Tab-separated table of C-alpha atoms in Angstrom:
chain	number	residue	atom	x	y	z
A	1	MET	CA	11.443	21.352	-12.916
A	2	PHE	CA	9.708	21.431	-10.017
A	3	ASN	CA	11.269	19.340	-6.948
A	4	ILE	CA	9.321	16.916	-5.281
A	5	LEU	CA	10.029	15.407	-1.577
A	6	ILE	CA	9.275	11.628	-1.513
A	7	THR	CA	8.883	10.034	1.544
A	8	GLY	CA	9.714	6.202	1.660
A	9	SER	CA	11.370	6.220	-1.193
A	10	SER	CA	13.158	3.175	-1.289
A	11	GLY	CA	8.989	1.479	-1.755
A	12	PHE	CA	7.675	0.509	-4.257
A	13	LEU	CA	4.691	2.550	-4.707
A	14	ALA	CA	7.391	5.515	-4.680
A	15	GLU	CA	9.017	4.020	-7.380
A	16	GLU	CA	6.885	3.281	-9.014
A	17	VAL	CA	5.340	6.788	-9.152
A	18	MET	CA	8.244	8.302	-10.265
A	19	ASP	CA	8.582	6.085	-12.988
A	20	HIS	CA	5.448	7.480	-14.385
A	21	LEU	CA	6.156	11.089	-13.458
A	22	GLN	CA	9.872	10.985	-13.584
A	23	SER	CA	9.981	12.960	-16.782
A	24	LYS	CA	7.677	15.811	-15.867
A	25	TYR	CA	9.561	16.339	-12.194
A	26	PHE	CA	12.832	16.280	-10.325
A	27	PHE	CA	12.640	13.960	-7.274
A	28	ILE	CA	14.259	14.083	-3.781
A	29	GLY	CA	14.105	11.072	-2.487
A	30	ILE	CA	14.187	10.543	1.772
A	31	ASP	CA	14.216	6.956	3.560
A	32	ARG	CA	15.580	5.342	6.244
A	33	GLU	CA	16.878	2.841	4.459
A	34	LEU	CA	19.389	2.114	1.791
A	35	ASN	CA	18.978	4.017	-1.704
A	36	THR	CA	17.643	1.752	-4.454
A	37	ASN	CA	17.153	4.339	-7.059
A	38	LYS	CA	20.660	4.317	-7.888
A	39	LYS	CA	19.975	4.789	-11.677
A	40	ARG	CA	17.682	7.039	-11.411
A	41	LYS	CA	17.673	10.144	-13.257
A	42	ASN	CA	15.698	13.846	-12.226
A	43	PHE	CA	16.224	12.297	-8.668
A	44	SER	CA	18.328	12.709	-5.547
A	45	PHE	CA	18.525	10.607	-2.096
A	46	PHE	CA	18.575	11.570	1.524
A	47	ARG	CA	18.499	8.963	4.088
A	48	CYS	CA	17.109	10.066	6.813
A	49	ASP	CA	14.212	9.539	9.278
A	50	ILE	CA	10.814	11.290	8.686
A	51	ASN	CA	11.001	11.162	12.421
A	52	ASN	CA	13.819	13.388	12.255
A	53	PRO	CA	12.031	17.343	11.780
A	54	LYS	CA	15.876	18.865	11.841
A	55	LYS	CA	16.875	16.719	8.954
A	56	LEU	CA	13.960	17.194	7.056
A	57	GLU	CA	13.489	21.025	7.530
A	58	ASN	CA	17.138	20.799	5.998
A	59	ILE	CA	15.786	19.343	2.901
A	60	PHE	CA	13.239	21.581	2.511
A	61	ILE	CA	16.038	24.510	3.218
A	62	LYS	CA	18.419	23.200	0.479
A	63	LYS	CA	15.940	21.601	-2.045
A	64	LYS	CA	13.246	24.346	-2.115
A	65	ILE	CA	10.318	22.253	-2.499
A	66	SER	CA	7.781	22.517	-4.945
A	67	TYR	CA	5.491	19.266	-3.901
A	68	VAL	CA	5.236	16.844	-1.098
A	69	PHE	CA	4.069	13.349	-1.833
A	70	HIS	CA	3.639	11.217	1.779
A	71	PHE	CA	3.921	7.423	0.987
A	72	ALA	CA	6.440	6.265	4.560
A	73	ALA	CA	4.401	4.816	6.857
A	74	GLU	CA	4.792	1.971	9.725
A	75	LEU	CA	2.940	-1.342	8.048
A	76	LEU	CA	0.591	-3.567	10.275
A	77	ASP	CA	3.554	-6.162	10.707
A	78	GLU	CA	4.979	-3.502	12.882
A	79	LYS	CA	4.700	-4.787	16.690
A	80	ASP	CA	6.681	-1.248	17.886
A	81	GLU	CA	3.095	0.789	18.988
A	82	LYS	CA	5.071	4.250	19.606
A	83	LYS	CA	6.983	3.822	16.303
A	84	ILE	CA	3.866	3.443	14.463
A	85	TRP	CA	2.640	6.323	15.991
A	86	ASP	CA	5.350	8.205	15.110
A	87	THR	CA	5.792	7.089	11.979
A	88	ASN	CA	2.340	7.881	10.787
A	89	PHE	CA	1.089	10.483	12.683
A	90	TYR	CA	3.441	12.261	14.371
A	91	ALA	CA	5.990	13.026	11.572
A	92	THR	CA	3.135	13.786	8.800
A	93	LYS	CA	2.471	16.577	11.808
A	94	HIS	CA	6.047	17.640	10.997
A	95	LEU	CA	5.846	17.692	7.141
A	96	ILE	CA	2.513	18.993	6.755
A	97	ASN	CA	3.744	22.497	9.227
A	98	LEU	CA	7.180	22.530	7.164
A	99	SER	CA	4.750	22.545	3.732
A	100	GLU	CA	2.796	25.327	5.476
A	101	LYS	CA	6.557	26.797	6.247
A	102	TYR	CA	8.054	26.496	3.118
A	103	LYS	CA	4.761	27.208	0.816
A	104	VAL	CA	4.777	24.270	-0.567
A	105	LYS	CA	2.544	24.110	-3.873
A	106	LYS	CA	0.460	20.687	-2.809
A	107	PHE	CA	0.563	18.309	-0.223
A	108	ILE	CA	-0.440	14.338	-1.202
A	109	PHE	CA	-1.152	11.664	1.517
A	110	THR	CA	-1.636	7.958	0.973
A	111	SER	CA	-4.075	6.797	3.501
A	112	THR	CA	-5.296	3.082	4.100
A	113	PHE	CA	-8.646	1.322	3.630
A	114	SER	CA	-7.328	-0.253	7.082
A	115	ILE	CA	-9.687	2.509	8.885
A	116	PHE	CA	-12.360	0.049	8.217
A	117	THR	CA	-12.468	-3.383	9.922
A	118	LYS	CA	-15.719	-5.051	9.571
A	119	ASN	CA	-17.307	-7.200	7.129
A	120	TYR	CA	-18.774	-4.372	4.515
A	121	ASN	CA	-21.724	-5.214	2.408
A	122	TYR	CA	-21.744	-2.259	0.544
A	123	LYS	CA	-19.160	0.424	-1.474
A	124	ILE	CA	-17.523	2.262	1.620
A	125	LYS	CA	-17.951	5.871	1.153
A	126	GLU	CA	-15.139	8.821	2.643
A	127	ASN	CA	-17.515	9.548	4.935
A	128	GLU	CA	-18.535	6.444	6.422
A	129	LYS	CA	-17.797	5.811	10.527
A	130	HIS	CA	-13.612	4.322	10.981
A	131	SER	CA	-13.713	0.601	12.484
A	132	ALA	CA	-10.424	0.479	13.241
A	133	PHE	CA	-8.643	-1.670	15.799
A	134	GLU	CA	-5.050	-1.538	15.378
A	135	PRO	CA	-2.781	0.585	15.660
A	136	TYR	CA	-2.009	0.950	11.968
A	137	GLY	CA	-4.935	2.100	10.740
A	138	LEU	CA	-5.691	4.534	14.032
A	139	SER	CA	-2.655	6.017	13.341
A	140	LYS	CA	-4.100	6.797	9.427
A	141	LEU	CA	-7.212	7.844	10.324
A	142	LYS	CA	-5.706	10.557	12.973
A	143	ALA	CA	-3.349	11.629	10.418
A	144	GLU	CA	-6.569	12.368	7.824
A	145	ASN	CA	-8.109	13.871	10.916
A	146	TYR	CA	-5.117	16.563	11.360
A	147	LEU	CA	-4.525	17.274	7.600
A	148	VAL	CA	-8.134	17.289	6.774
A	149	ASN	CA	-8.237	20.202	9.662
A	150	HIS	CA	-5.035	22.090	9.203
A	151	SER	CA	-4.189	25.727	8.481
A	152	TYR	CA	-2.960	24.871	5.405
A	153	LYS	CA	-5.752	22.270	4.410
A	154	LYS	CA	-6.613	23.782	0.813
A	155	ASN	CA	-3.257	22.747	-0.291
A	156	ILE	CA	-3.815	18.667	1.023
A	157	ILE	CA	-4.893	15.748	-0.987
A	158	ILE	CA	-5.307	12.696	0.418
A	159	PHE	CA	-6.018	8.881	-1.152
A	160	ARG	CA	-7.519	6.558	0.786
A	161	CYS	CA	-5.868	2.910	-0.537
A	162	PRO	CA	-6.567	-0.271	-0.771
A	163	VAL	CA	-4.327	-3.231	-1.307
A	164	ILE	CA	-1.743	-1.539	-3.354
A	165	ILE	CA	-0.242	-4.215	-6.051
A	166	GLY	CA	2.659	-2.879	-8.150
A	167	ASN	CA	5.185	-4.798	-10.584
A	168	ASN	CA	7.284	-5.147	-7.286
A	169	ARG	CA	5.008	-5.675	-4.794
A	170	LEU	CA	5.301	-9.210	-2.910
A	171	ASP	CA	5.265	-9.255	0.705
A	172	LYS	CA	1.997	-11.721	1.488
A	173	LEU	CA	1.112	-11.459	-2.196
A	174	GLY	CA	4.626	-13.472	-2.448
A	175	ILE	CA	3.136	-16.431	-0.164
A	176	ILE	CA	0.449	-17.160	-3.280
A	177	PHE	CA	2.762	-17.287	-5.712
A	178	ASP	CA	5.458	-19.283	-4.077
A	179	LEU	CA	3.146	-21.723	-3.415
A	180	ILE	CA	2.081	-21.867	-7.302
A	181	ASN	CA	5.630	-22.434	-8.333
A	182	ILE	CA	5.674	-25.368	-5.773
A	183	ASN	CA	2.848	-26.954	-7.747
A	184	SER	CA	0.388	-26.543	-4.413
A	185	ASN	CA	-3.169	-25.816	-3.696
A	186	ILE	CA	-4.083	-22.320	-3.198
A	187	TRP	CA	-6.256	-22.644	-0.006
A	188	LEU	CA	-8.450	-20.197	1.674
A	189	ILE	CA	-10.319	-19.923	4.332
A	190	GLY	CA	-14.584	-20.068	3.708
A	191	ASN	CA	-15.635	-19.806	0.770
A	192	GLY	CA	-13.812	-17.322	-0.798
A	193	GLU	CA	-16.529	-15.071	-1.803
A	194	ASN	CA	-15.893	-12.291	-0.228
A	195	LYS	CA	-14.744	-8.990	-1.770
A	196	VAL	CA	-11.176	-7.360	-1.273
A	197	HIS	CA	-10.256	-3.926	-3.545
A	198	TYR	CA	-6.813	-3.444	-5.142
A	199	ILE	CA	-5.763	-0.393	-6.759
A	200	TYR	CA	-2.990	-0.852	-9.339
A	201	SER	CA	0.278	1.596	-8.327
A	202	LYS	CA	0.473	3.539	-11.933
A	203	ASP	CA	-3.464	4.472	-11.297
A	204	ILE	CA	-2.095	6.009	-8.297
A	205	ALA	CA	0.271	7.553	-10.416
A	206	ILE	CA	-2.033	8.930	-12.571
A	207	ALA	CA	-4.314	10.277	-9.680
A	208	ILE	CA	-1.925	12.256	-8.012
A	209	LEU	CA	-1.320	13.728	-11.376
A	210	LYS	CA	-4.650	14.863	-11.631
A	211	SER	CA	-4.574	16.041	-8.283
A	212	LEU	CA	-1.819	18.736	-8.093
A	213	ASN	CA	-4.232	21.644	-9.976
A	214	ILE	CA	-7.313	21.075	-7.236
A	215	THR	CA	-7.559	23.172	-4.318
A	216	GLY	CA	-8.034	20.705	-1.052
A	217	PRO	CA	-8.762	19.546	1.483
A	218	GLU	CA	-9.804	16.761	-0.839
A	219	LEU	CA	-9.928	13.306	0.524
A	220	PHE	CA	-10.414	10.540	-2.314
A	221	ASN	CA	-11.535	6.647	-1.984
A	222	ILE	CA	-9.145	5.244	-5.217
A	223	GLY	CA	-9.393	1.373	-5.903
A	224	SER	CA	-10.175	-0.779	-9.307
A	225	ASP	CA	-13.229	-1.517	-10.746
A	226	ASN	CA	-15.473	-5.028	-11.129
A	227	VAL	CA	-13.871	-6.586	-7.901
A	228	LEU	CA	-14.277	-10.088	-8.422
A	229	SER	CA	-14.061	-12.570	-5.233
A	230	THR	CA	-10.816	-13.461	-3.757
A	231	LYS	CA	-11.840	-17.462	-4.957
A	232	LYS	CA	-12.347	-16.094	-8.840
A	233	ILE	CA	-8.818	-14.497	-8.265
A	234	PHE	CA	-6.806	-16.710	-7.660
A	235	GLU	CA	-8.955	-18.921	-10.015
A	236	LYS	CA	-8.024	-16.481	-13.003
A	237	LEU	CA	-4.064	-16.326	-11.294
A	238	LEU	CA	-3.752	-20.236	-11.755
A	239	VAL	CA	-4.844	-20.476	-15.255
A	240	ALA	CA	-2.401	-17.651	-15.900
A	241	ALA	CA	0.339	-19.517	-14.305
A	242	LYS	CA	-0.605	-22.617	-16.284
A	243	SER	CA	-1.575	-24.993	-12.954
A	244	LYS	CA	-3.493	-27.476	-12.709
A	245	LYS	CA	-3.818	-27.514	-8.962
A	246	THR	CA	-7.651	-25.657	-7.206
A	247	ILE	CA	-8.820	-23.723	-4.988
A	248	ARG	CA	-9.434	-25.849	-1.732
A	249	HIS	CA	-10.572	-24.164	1.264
A	250	PHE	CA	-10.328	-24.266	5.102
A	251	PRO	CA	-13.654	-24.357	7.138
A	252	LYS	CA	-14.087	-20.665	8.566
A	253	PHE	CA	-14.116	-21.253	12.129
A	254	ILE	CA	-11.375	-23.933	11.805
A	255	GLY	CA	-8.926	-21.534	9.399
A	256	LEU	CA	-9.405	-18.478	11.414
A	257	MET	CA	-8.657	-21.017	14.751
A	258	ALA	CA	-5.765	-22.613	13.110
A	259	LEU	CA	-4.308	-18.792	11.676
A	260	LYS	CA	-4.372	-17.494	15.406
A	261	ILE	CA	-2.824	-19.971	16.684
A	262	LEU	CA	0.442	-20.032	14.309
A	263	HIS	CA	0.343	-15.980	14.528
A	264	PHE	CA	0.611	-16.839	18.048
A	265	PHE	CA	3.841	-19.079	17.605
A	266	LYS	CA	5.064	-16.464	15.335
A	267	LEU	CA	4.762	-18.986	12.801
A	268	VAL	CA	2.759	-17.087	9.635
A	269	PRO	CA	2.646	-13.381	9.143
A	270	PHE	CA	-1.320	-12.913	9.166
A	271	GLY	CA	-1.785	-11.042	12.168
A	272	PRO	CA	-5.162	-9.891	13.743
A	273	TYR	CA	-5.947	-7.582	10.806
A	274	HIS	CA	-5.227	-9.792	7.931
A	275	GLN	CA	-7.271	-12.816	9.813
A	276	LYS	CA	-10.372	-10.173	9.388
A	277	ILE	CA	-9.529	-8.915	5.620
A	278	LEU	CA	-9.397	-12.020	4.423
A	279	VAL	CA	-12.856	-13.589	5.213
A	280	SER	CA	-14.704	-9.788	4.912
A	281	ASN	CA	-15.592	-7.638	2.019
A	282	ILE	CA	-14.345	-4.728	1.886
A	283	VAL	CA	-14.347	-2.553	-1.115
A	284	LEU	CA	-14.584	1.298	-1.304
A	285	ASN	CA	-16.529	3.309	-3.197
A	286	THR	CA	-14.809	5.313	-6.310
A	287	SER	CA	-17.221	7.376	-7.354
A	288	LYS	CA	-16.219	10.994	-5.666
A	289	ILE	CA	-12.719	10.610	-7.604
A	290	LYS	CA	-14.220	9.632	-10.787
A	291	LYS	CA	-16.229	12.754	-10.874
A	292	VAL	CA	-13.973	15.541	-9.483
A	293	LEU	CA	-10.858	14.322	-10.928
A	294	ASN	CA	-12.097	12.586	-14.085
A	295	TRP	CA	-9.952	9.710	-13.583
A	296	LYS	CA	-10.636	5.923	-13.299
A	297	PRO	CA	-8.675	3.335	-13.082
A	298	THR	CA	-6.538	0.702	-16.168
A	299	LEU	CA	-6.575	-2.441	-13.838
A	300	THR	CA	-8.517	-5.091	-12.631
A	301	ASN	CA	-7.654	-7.002	-9.445
A	302	HIS	CA	-6.809	-9.977	-10.908
A	303	GLU	CA	-5.403	-8.389	-14.057
A	304	MET	CA	-2.976	-6.851	-11.590
A	305	MET	CA	-2.233	-10.071	-9.561
A	306	ILE	CA	-1.199	-11.983	-12.486
A	307	LYS	CA	0.679	-8.931	-14.010
A	308	CYS	CA	2.562	-8.596	-11.015
A	309	TYR	CA	2.985	-12.956	-10.640
A	310	LYS	CA	4.955	-12.970	-14.114
A	311	ASN	CA	6.775	-10.048	-12.769
A	312	TYR	CA	7.355	-11.506	-9.428
A	313	ASN	CA	9.091	-14.765	-11.785
A	314	GLN	CA	11.095	-12.518	-13.966
A	315	SER	CA	12.692	-11.081	-10.964
A	316	LEU	CA	13.201	-14.561	-9.372
A	317	LYS	CA	14.955	-15.308	-13.182
A	318	ASN	CA	17.615	-12.394	-12.832
A	319	LYS	CA	17.916	-13.035	-8.739
A	320	LYS	CA	16.579	-9.515	-8.202
A	321	PHE	CA	15.552	-9.556	-4.544
A	322	LYS	CA	18.782	-8.470	-2.267
A	323	ASN	CA	18.475	-4.952	-0.438
A	324	LEU	CA	14.895	-4.637	-0.639
A	325	SER	CA	11.756	-2.564	1.266
A	326	SER	CA	10.314	-4.451	3.321
A	327	SER	CA	7.655	-4.127	0.340
A	328	LYS	CA	9.532	-6.008	-1.660
A	329	LYS	CA	11.210	-9.122	-0.186
A	330	ARG	CA	10.390	-12.101	-0.587
A	331	VAL	CA	8.617	-13.815	2.252
A	332	ASN	CA	9.745	-17.081	4.170
A	333	LEU	CA	6.843	-19.607	3.233
A	334	GLY	CA	7.945	-21.756	6.226
A	335	ILE	CA	5.318	-23.854	7.767
A	336	ILE	CA	3.191	-22.955	4.871
A	337	LYS	CA	5.337	-24.894	3.092
A	338	LEU	CA	2.981	-27.648	4.326
A	339	LEU	CA	-0.081	-27.125	2.085
A	340	LYS	CA	1.487	-28.633	-0.561
A	341	TYR	CA	0.999	-31.709	1.328
A	342	LEU	CA	-2.789	-31.276	2.099
A	343	PRO	CA	-5.128	-33.435	-0.317
């Protein structure tokens, strides 16, 4: 059984990828957070910051790593720019250099569509010029470029991911789910006709498995099919939740100005990038991954959203929100709860 080093092992993506592949491989998880996989079979854990190259190398030596799945990253909400670059770029350099030194078979890196921040009226191909302005997107872009030009590039596969949704994904999705549960309308900024790409976590796992036997470097856009508008997705979510509430709209200019002010005073978790994506079209062209890997997604945007909502409510009943990574934690509604009282 091959050993896979998986970074960010306490995050929801790593956990759901391991769920899908666990019977085939032994996973060595590393994370600076506490181990959330204590009951998992074919798994060992090292509490380790990926910015510690000496400790990383000791793991490579001890565990004879065959594959690296590099999922760990500092996200958009991180305010420390140095921390973002250290984790997203410099730690990636350490990992690929160690992978080359110890001759791993494949290095899998999950990048992001956050390198695109404009409004796109067409599906974005892999070679589209970036429009990133936040440290998160810029650091992931630099990591992409470093990897595809690395001397070990034949062993490197990059998946450029849109919004990743899984059974345990929460973060800002939990805001929508909580609004539904307190019997509030869902409020959108603008007309809600913009389309934003999602990908189901287990569809990423399927793509990774298919990519292990191809020669790199390869960079693949990945995402769902039949992307509906934001408004239509939330309409379907309200129907699935058996809610009698509706979609309401703030005028675009007023809504964005209000978000900027509220974010400045740290009253809402929607920064400059989130503000743009709330009113923009960002859909990736996935024709390459379908052709090269013979891959196709299993869930559409609205299907995975509904599945995540149902799992969220089940987790509420079971009180499963302790000692979780940031992507799996509930976000306090705070001032957003006042939306319930708007007509």
